XYZ file of N, CA and C in Angstrom:
510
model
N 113.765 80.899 103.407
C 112.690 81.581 102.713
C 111.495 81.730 103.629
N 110.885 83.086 103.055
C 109.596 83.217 104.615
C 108.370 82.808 103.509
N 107.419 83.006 104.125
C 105.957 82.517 103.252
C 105.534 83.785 102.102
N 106.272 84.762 102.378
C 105.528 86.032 101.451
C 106.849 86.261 100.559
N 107.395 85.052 100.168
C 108.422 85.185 99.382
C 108.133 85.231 98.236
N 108.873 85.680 97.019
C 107.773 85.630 95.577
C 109.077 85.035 94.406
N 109.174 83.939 94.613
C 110.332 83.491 93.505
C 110.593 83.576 91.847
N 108.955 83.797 91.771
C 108.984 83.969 89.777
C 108.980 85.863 90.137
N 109.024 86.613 91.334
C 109.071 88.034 91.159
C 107.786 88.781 90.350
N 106.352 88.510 90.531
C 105.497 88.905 89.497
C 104.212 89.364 90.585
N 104.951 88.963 92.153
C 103.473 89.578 93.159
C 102.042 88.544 92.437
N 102.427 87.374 91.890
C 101.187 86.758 91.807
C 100.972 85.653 92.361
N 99.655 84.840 92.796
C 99.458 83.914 93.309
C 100.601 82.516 93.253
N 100.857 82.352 91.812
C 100.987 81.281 91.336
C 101.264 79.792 91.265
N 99.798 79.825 90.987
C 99.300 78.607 91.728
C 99.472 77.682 90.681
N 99.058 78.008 89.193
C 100.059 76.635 88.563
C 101.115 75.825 89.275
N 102.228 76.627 89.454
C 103.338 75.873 89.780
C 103.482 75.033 91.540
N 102.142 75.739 91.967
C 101.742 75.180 93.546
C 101.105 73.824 92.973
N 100.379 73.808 91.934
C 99.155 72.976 92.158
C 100.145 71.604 91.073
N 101.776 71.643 90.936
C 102.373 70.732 90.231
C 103.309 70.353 91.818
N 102.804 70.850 92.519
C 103.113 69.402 94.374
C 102.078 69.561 94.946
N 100.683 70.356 95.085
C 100.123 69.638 95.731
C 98.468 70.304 94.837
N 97.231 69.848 95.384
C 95.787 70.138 95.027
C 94.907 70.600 96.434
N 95.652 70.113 97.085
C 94.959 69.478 98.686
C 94.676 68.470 99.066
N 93.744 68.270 99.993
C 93.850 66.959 100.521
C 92.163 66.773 100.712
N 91.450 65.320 100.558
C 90.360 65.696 100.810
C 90.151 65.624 102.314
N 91.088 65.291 103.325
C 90.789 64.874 104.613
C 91.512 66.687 105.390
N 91.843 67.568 104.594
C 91.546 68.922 104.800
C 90.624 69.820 104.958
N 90.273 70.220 105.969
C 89.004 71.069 105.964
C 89.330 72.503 106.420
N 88.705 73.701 105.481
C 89.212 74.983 105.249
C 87.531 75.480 106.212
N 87.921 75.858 107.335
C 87.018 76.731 107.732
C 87.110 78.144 107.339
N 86.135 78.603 107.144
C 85.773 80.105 105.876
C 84.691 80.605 107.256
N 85.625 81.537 107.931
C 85.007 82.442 108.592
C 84.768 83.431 108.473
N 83.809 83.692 107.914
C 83.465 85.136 107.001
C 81.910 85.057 107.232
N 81.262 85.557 106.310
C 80.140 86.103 105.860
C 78.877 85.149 105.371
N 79.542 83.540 105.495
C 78.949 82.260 104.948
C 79.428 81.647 103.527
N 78.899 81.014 103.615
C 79.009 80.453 102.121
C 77.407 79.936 101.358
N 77.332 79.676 100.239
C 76.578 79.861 99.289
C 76.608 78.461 98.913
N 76.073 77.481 99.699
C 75.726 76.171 99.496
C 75.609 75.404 97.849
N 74.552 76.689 97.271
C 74.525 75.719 96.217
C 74.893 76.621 94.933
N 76.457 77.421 95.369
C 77.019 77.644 94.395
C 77.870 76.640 93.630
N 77.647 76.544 92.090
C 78.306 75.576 91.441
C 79.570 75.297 91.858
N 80.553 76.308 91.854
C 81.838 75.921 91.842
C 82.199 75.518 93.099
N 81.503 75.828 94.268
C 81.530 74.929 95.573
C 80.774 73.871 95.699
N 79.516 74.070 95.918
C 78.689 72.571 96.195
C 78.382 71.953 95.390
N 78.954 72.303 94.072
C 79.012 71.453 93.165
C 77.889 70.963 91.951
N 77.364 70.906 90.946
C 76.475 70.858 90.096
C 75.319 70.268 89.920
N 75.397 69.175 90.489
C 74.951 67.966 90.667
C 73.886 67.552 91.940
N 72.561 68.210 91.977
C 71.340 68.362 92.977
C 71.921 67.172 94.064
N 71.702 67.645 94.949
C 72.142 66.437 96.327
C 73.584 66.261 96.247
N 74.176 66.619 95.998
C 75.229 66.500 96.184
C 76.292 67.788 96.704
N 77.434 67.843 97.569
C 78.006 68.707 97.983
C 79.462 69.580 97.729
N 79.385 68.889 96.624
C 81.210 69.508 95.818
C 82.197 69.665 97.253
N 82.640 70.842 97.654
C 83.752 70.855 98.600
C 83.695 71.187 99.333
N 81.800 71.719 99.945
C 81.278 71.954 100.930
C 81.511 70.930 102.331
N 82.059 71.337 103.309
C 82.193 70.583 104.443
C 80.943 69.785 104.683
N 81.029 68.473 104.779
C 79.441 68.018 105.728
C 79.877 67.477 107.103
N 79.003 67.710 107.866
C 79.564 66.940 109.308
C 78.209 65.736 109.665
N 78.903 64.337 109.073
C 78.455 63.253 108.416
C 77.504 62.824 109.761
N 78.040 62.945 110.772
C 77.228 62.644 112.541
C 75.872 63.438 112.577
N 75.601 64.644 111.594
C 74.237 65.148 111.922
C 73.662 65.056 110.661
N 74.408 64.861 109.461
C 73.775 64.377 108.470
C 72.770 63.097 108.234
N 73.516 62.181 109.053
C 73.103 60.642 109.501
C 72.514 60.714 110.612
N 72.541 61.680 111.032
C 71.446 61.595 112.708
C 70.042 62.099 112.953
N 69.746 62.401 114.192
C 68.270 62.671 113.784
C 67.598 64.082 113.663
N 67.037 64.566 112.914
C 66.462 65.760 112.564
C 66.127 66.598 114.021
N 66.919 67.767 114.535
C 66.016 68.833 115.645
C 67.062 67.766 116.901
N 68.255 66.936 116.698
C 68.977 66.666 117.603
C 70.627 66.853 117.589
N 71.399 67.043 118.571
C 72.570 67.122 118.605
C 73.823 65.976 118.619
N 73.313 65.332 116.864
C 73.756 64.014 116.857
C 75.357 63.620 117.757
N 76.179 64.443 117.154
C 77.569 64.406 116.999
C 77.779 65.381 118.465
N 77.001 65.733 119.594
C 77.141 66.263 120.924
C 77.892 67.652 121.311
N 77.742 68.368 119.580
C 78.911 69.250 120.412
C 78.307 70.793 120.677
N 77.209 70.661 120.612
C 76.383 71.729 121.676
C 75.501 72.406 120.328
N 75.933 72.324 118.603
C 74.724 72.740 117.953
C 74.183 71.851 117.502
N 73.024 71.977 117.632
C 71.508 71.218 116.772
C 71.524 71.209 115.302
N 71.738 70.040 114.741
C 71.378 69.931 113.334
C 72.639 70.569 112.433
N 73.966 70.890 112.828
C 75.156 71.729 111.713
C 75.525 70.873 110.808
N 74.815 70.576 110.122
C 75.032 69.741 108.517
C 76.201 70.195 108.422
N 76.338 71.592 107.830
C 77.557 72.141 106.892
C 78.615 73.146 107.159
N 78.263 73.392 108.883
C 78.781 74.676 109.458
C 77.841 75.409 110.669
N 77.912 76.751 110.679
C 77.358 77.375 111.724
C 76.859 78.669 111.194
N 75.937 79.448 111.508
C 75.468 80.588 111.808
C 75.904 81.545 113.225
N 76.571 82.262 113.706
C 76.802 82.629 114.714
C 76.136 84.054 114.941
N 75.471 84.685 113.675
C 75.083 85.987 113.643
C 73.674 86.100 115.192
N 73.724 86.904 115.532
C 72.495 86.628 116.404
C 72.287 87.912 117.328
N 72.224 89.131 116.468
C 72.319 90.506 116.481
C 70.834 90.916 117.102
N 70.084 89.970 117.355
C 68.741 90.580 118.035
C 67.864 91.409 117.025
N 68.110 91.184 115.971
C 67.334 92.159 114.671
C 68.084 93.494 114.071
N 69.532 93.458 114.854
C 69.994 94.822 114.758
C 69.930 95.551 113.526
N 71.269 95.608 113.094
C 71.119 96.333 112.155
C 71.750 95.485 110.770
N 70.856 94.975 110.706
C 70.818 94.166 109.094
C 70.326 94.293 108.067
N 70.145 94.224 106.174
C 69.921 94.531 105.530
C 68.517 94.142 105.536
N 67.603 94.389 105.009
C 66.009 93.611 105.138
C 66.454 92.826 103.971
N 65.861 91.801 105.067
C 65.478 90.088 103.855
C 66.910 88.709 104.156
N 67.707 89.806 105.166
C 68.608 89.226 105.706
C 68.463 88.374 106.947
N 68.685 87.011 107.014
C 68.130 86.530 108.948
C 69.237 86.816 109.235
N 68.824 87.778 110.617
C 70.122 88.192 111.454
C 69.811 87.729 113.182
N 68.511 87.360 113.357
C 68.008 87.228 114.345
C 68.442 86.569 115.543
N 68.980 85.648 115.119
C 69.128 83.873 115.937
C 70.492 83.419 115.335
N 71.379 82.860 115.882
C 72.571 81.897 115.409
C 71.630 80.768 114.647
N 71.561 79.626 114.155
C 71.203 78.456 113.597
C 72.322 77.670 112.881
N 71.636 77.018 112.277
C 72.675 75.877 111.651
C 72.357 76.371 109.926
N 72.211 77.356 109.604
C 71.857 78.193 107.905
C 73.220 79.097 107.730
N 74.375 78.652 107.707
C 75.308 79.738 107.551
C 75.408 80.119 106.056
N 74.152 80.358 105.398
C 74.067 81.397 104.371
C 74.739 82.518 103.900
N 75.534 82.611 103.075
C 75.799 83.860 102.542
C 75.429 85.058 101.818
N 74.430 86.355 102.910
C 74.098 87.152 102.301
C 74.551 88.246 101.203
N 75.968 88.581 101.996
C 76.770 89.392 101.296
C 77.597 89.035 99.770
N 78.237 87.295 100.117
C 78.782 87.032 99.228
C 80.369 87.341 99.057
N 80.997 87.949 100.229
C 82.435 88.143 100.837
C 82.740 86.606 100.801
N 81.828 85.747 101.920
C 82.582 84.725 102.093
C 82.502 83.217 100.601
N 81.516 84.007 100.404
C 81.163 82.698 98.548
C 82.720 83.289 98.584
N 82.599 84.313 98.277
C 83.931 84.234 97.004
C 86.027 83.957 97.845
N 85.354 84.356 99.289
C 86.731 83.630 99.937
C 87.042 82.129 99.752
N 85.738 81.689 99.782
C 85.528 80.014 100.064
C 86.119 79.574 98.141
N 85.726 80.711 97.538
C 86.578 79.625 96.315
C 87.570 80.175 95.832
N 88.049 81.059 96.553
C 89.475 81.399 96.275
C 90.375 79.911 96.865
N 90.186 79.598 98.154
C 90.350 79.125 98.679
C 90.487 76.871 98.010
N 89.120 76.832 97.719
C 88.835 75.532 97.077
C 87.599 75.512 96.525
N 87.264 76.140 95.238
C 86.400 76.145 94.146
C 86.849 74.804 93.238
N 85.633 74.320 93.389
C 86.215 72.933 92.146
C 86.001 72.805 90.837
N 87.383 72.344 90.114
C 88.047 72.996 89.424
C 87.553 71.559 88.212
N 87.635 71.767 87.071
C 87.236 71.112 85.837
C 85.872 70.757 85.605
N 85.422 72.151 85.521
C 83.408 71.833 86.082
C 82.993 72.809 84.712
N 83.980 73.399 84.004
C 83.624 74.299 82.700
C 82.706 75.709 83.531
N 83.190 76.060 84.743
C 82.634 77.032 84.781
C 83.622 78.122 85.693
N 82.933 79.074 86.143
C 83.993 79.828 87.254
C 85.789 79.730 86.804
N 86.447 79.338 88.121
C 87.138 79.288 88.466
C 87.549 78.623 89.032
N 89.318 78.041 89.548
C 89.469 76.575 90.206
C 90.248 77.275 91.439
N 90.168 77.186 92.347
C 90.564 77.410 93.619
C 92.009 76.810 93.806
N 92.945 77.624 94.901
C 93.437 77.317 95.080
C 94.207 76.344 95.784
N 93.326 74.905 96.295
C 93.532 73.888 97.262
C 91.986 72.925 96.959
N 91.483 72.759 95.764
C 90.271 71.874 94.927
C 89.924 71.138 95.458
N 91.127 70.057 95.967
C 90.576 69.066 96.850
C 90.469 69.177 98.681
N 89.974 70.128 99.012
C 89.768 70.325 100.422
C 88.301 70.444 100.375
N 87.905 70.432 101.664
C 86.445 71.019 102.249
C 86.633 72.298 102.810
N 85.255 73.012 102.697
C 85.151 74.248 102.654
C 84.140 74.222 104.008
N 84.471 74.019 105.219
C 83.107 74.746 106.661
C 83.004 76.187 106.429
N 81.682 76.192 106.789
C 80.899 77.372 106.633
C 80.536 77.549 108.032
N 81.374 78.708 108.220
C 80.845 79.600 109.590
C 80.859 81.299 109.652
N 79.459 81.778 109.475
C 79.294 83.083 109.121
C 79.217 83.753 110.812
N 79.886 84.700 110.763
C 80.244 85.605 111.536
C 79.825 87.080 111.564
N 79.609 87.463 109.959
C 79.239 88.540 109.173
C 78.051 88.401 108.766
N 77.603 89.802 108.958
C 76.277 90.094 107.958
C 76.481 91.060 106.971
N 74.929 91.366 106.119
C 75.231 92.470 105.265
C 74.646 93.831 105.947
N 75.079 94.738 106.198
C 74.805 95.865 107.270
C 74.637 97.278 106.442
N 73.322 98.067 106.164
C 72.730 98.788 105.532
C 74.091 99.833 105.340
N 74.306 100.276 103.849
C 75.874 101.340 103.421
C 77.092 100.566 103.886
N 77.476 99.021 104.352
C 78.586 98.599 104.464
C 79.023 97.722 102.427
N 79.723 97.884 102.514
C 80.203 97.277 100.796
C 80.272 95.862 101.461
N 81.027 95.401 102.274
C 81.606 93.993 102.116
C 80.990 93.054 103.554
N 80.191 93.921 104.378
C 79.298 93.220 105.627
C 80.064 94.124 106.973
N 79.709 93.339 107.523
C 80.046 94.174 109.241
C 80.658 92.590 110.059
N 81.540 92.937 111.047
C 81.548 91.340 111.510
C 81.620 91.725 113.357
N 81.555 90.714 113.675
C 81.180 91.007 115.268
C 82.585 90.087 116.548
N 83.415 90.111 116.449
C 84.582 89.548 116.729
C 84.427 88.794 118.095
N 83.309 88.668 118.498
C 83.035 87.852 119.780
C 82.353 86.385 118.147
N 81.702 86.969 117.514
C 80.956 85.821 116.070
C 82.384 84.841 115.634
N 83.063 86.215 115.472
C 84.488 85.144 115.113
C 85.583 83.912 115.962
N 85.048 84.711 116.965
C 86.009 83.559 118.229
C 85.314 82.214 118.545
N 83.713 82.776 118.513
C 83.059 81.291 118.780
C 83.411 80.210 117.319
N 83.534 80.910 116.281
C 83.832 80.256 115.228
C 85.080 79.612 114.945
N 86.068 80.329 115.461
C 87.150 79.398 115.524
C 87.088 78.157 116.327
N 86.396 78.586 117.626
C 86.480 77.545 118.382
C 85.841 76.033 118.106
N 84.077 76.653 117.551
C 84.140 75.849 116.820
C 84.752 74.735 115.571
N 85.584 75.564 114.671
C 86.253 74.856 113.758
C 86.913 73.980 114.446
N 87.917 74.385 115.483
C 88.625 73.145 116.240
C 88.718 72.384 116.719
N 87.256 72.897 117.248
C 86.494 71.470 117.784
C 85.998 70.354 116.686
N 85.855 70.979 115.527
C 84.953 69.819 114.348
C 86.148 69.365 113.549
């Protein structure tokens, strides 16, 4: 059997019958290279002020010191992921930071919110939707912006490579 096999024949996810062997793992981490993610959306970071639902944290700069590169691996301060956008002001929506890479991988567009909980939205929260892998972490590394008449963002494929690389490294 290959992976795009469809055994109930219905072309649907179905993830009931996935989620009766597995949920995920919490020592899984789903890097979401897209457009960012949306920190303090419920069904990801979870309900509960200070706290991070299935949002990745990278615990070495969380615990380290503010404006330093606790955990050494060349960004300053990546609590939760990366920003890689750094378009020089190009051509971005106004009200959008497109300026600078940073450690804010914000989701303007909202492509990557909603990849990130397709993906692992947590699930028995009475709201949204439950993702397909609940118990994983979700890194946030935006690659994409929102780009004036684009529907779903623009992405910059040199944004995406540093982002993988990053993921593999974290």
């Amino acid at each position: 059997r290959s992976w795009f096999d469809d055994p109930l024949g219905d072309h649907e996810v179905d993830a009931p019958q996935a989620w009766s062997t597995t949920t995920g793992d919490t020592g899984v981490v789903i890097a979401i290279i897209d457009t960012g993610i949306l920190p303090y959306h419920p069904d990801l970071g979870g309900s509960t002020a200070g706290l991070f639902g299935n949002v990745w944290r990278n615990w070495a700069e969380v615990a380290g010191v503010a404006g330093a590169d606790d955990d050494g691996n060349g960004y300053v301060d990546d609590l939760w992921g990366w920003d890689f956008v750094s378009n020089g002001g190009g051509n971005v929506t106004p009200g959008e930071e497109g300026l600078d890479a940073d450690n804010d991988p914000n989701d303007f567009v909202g492509h990557g919110t909603k990849v990130a909980s397709i993906a692992g939205a947590l699930t028995d929260n009475v709201i949204g939707a439950a993702g397909t892998a609940w118990n994983t972490r979700l890194m946030a590394l935006r690659i994409g912006w929102a780009e004036p008449g684009a529907t779903y963002g623009a992405v910059d494929m040199s944004y995406a490579a540093e982002g993988i690389r990053y993921a593999t490294r974290n």
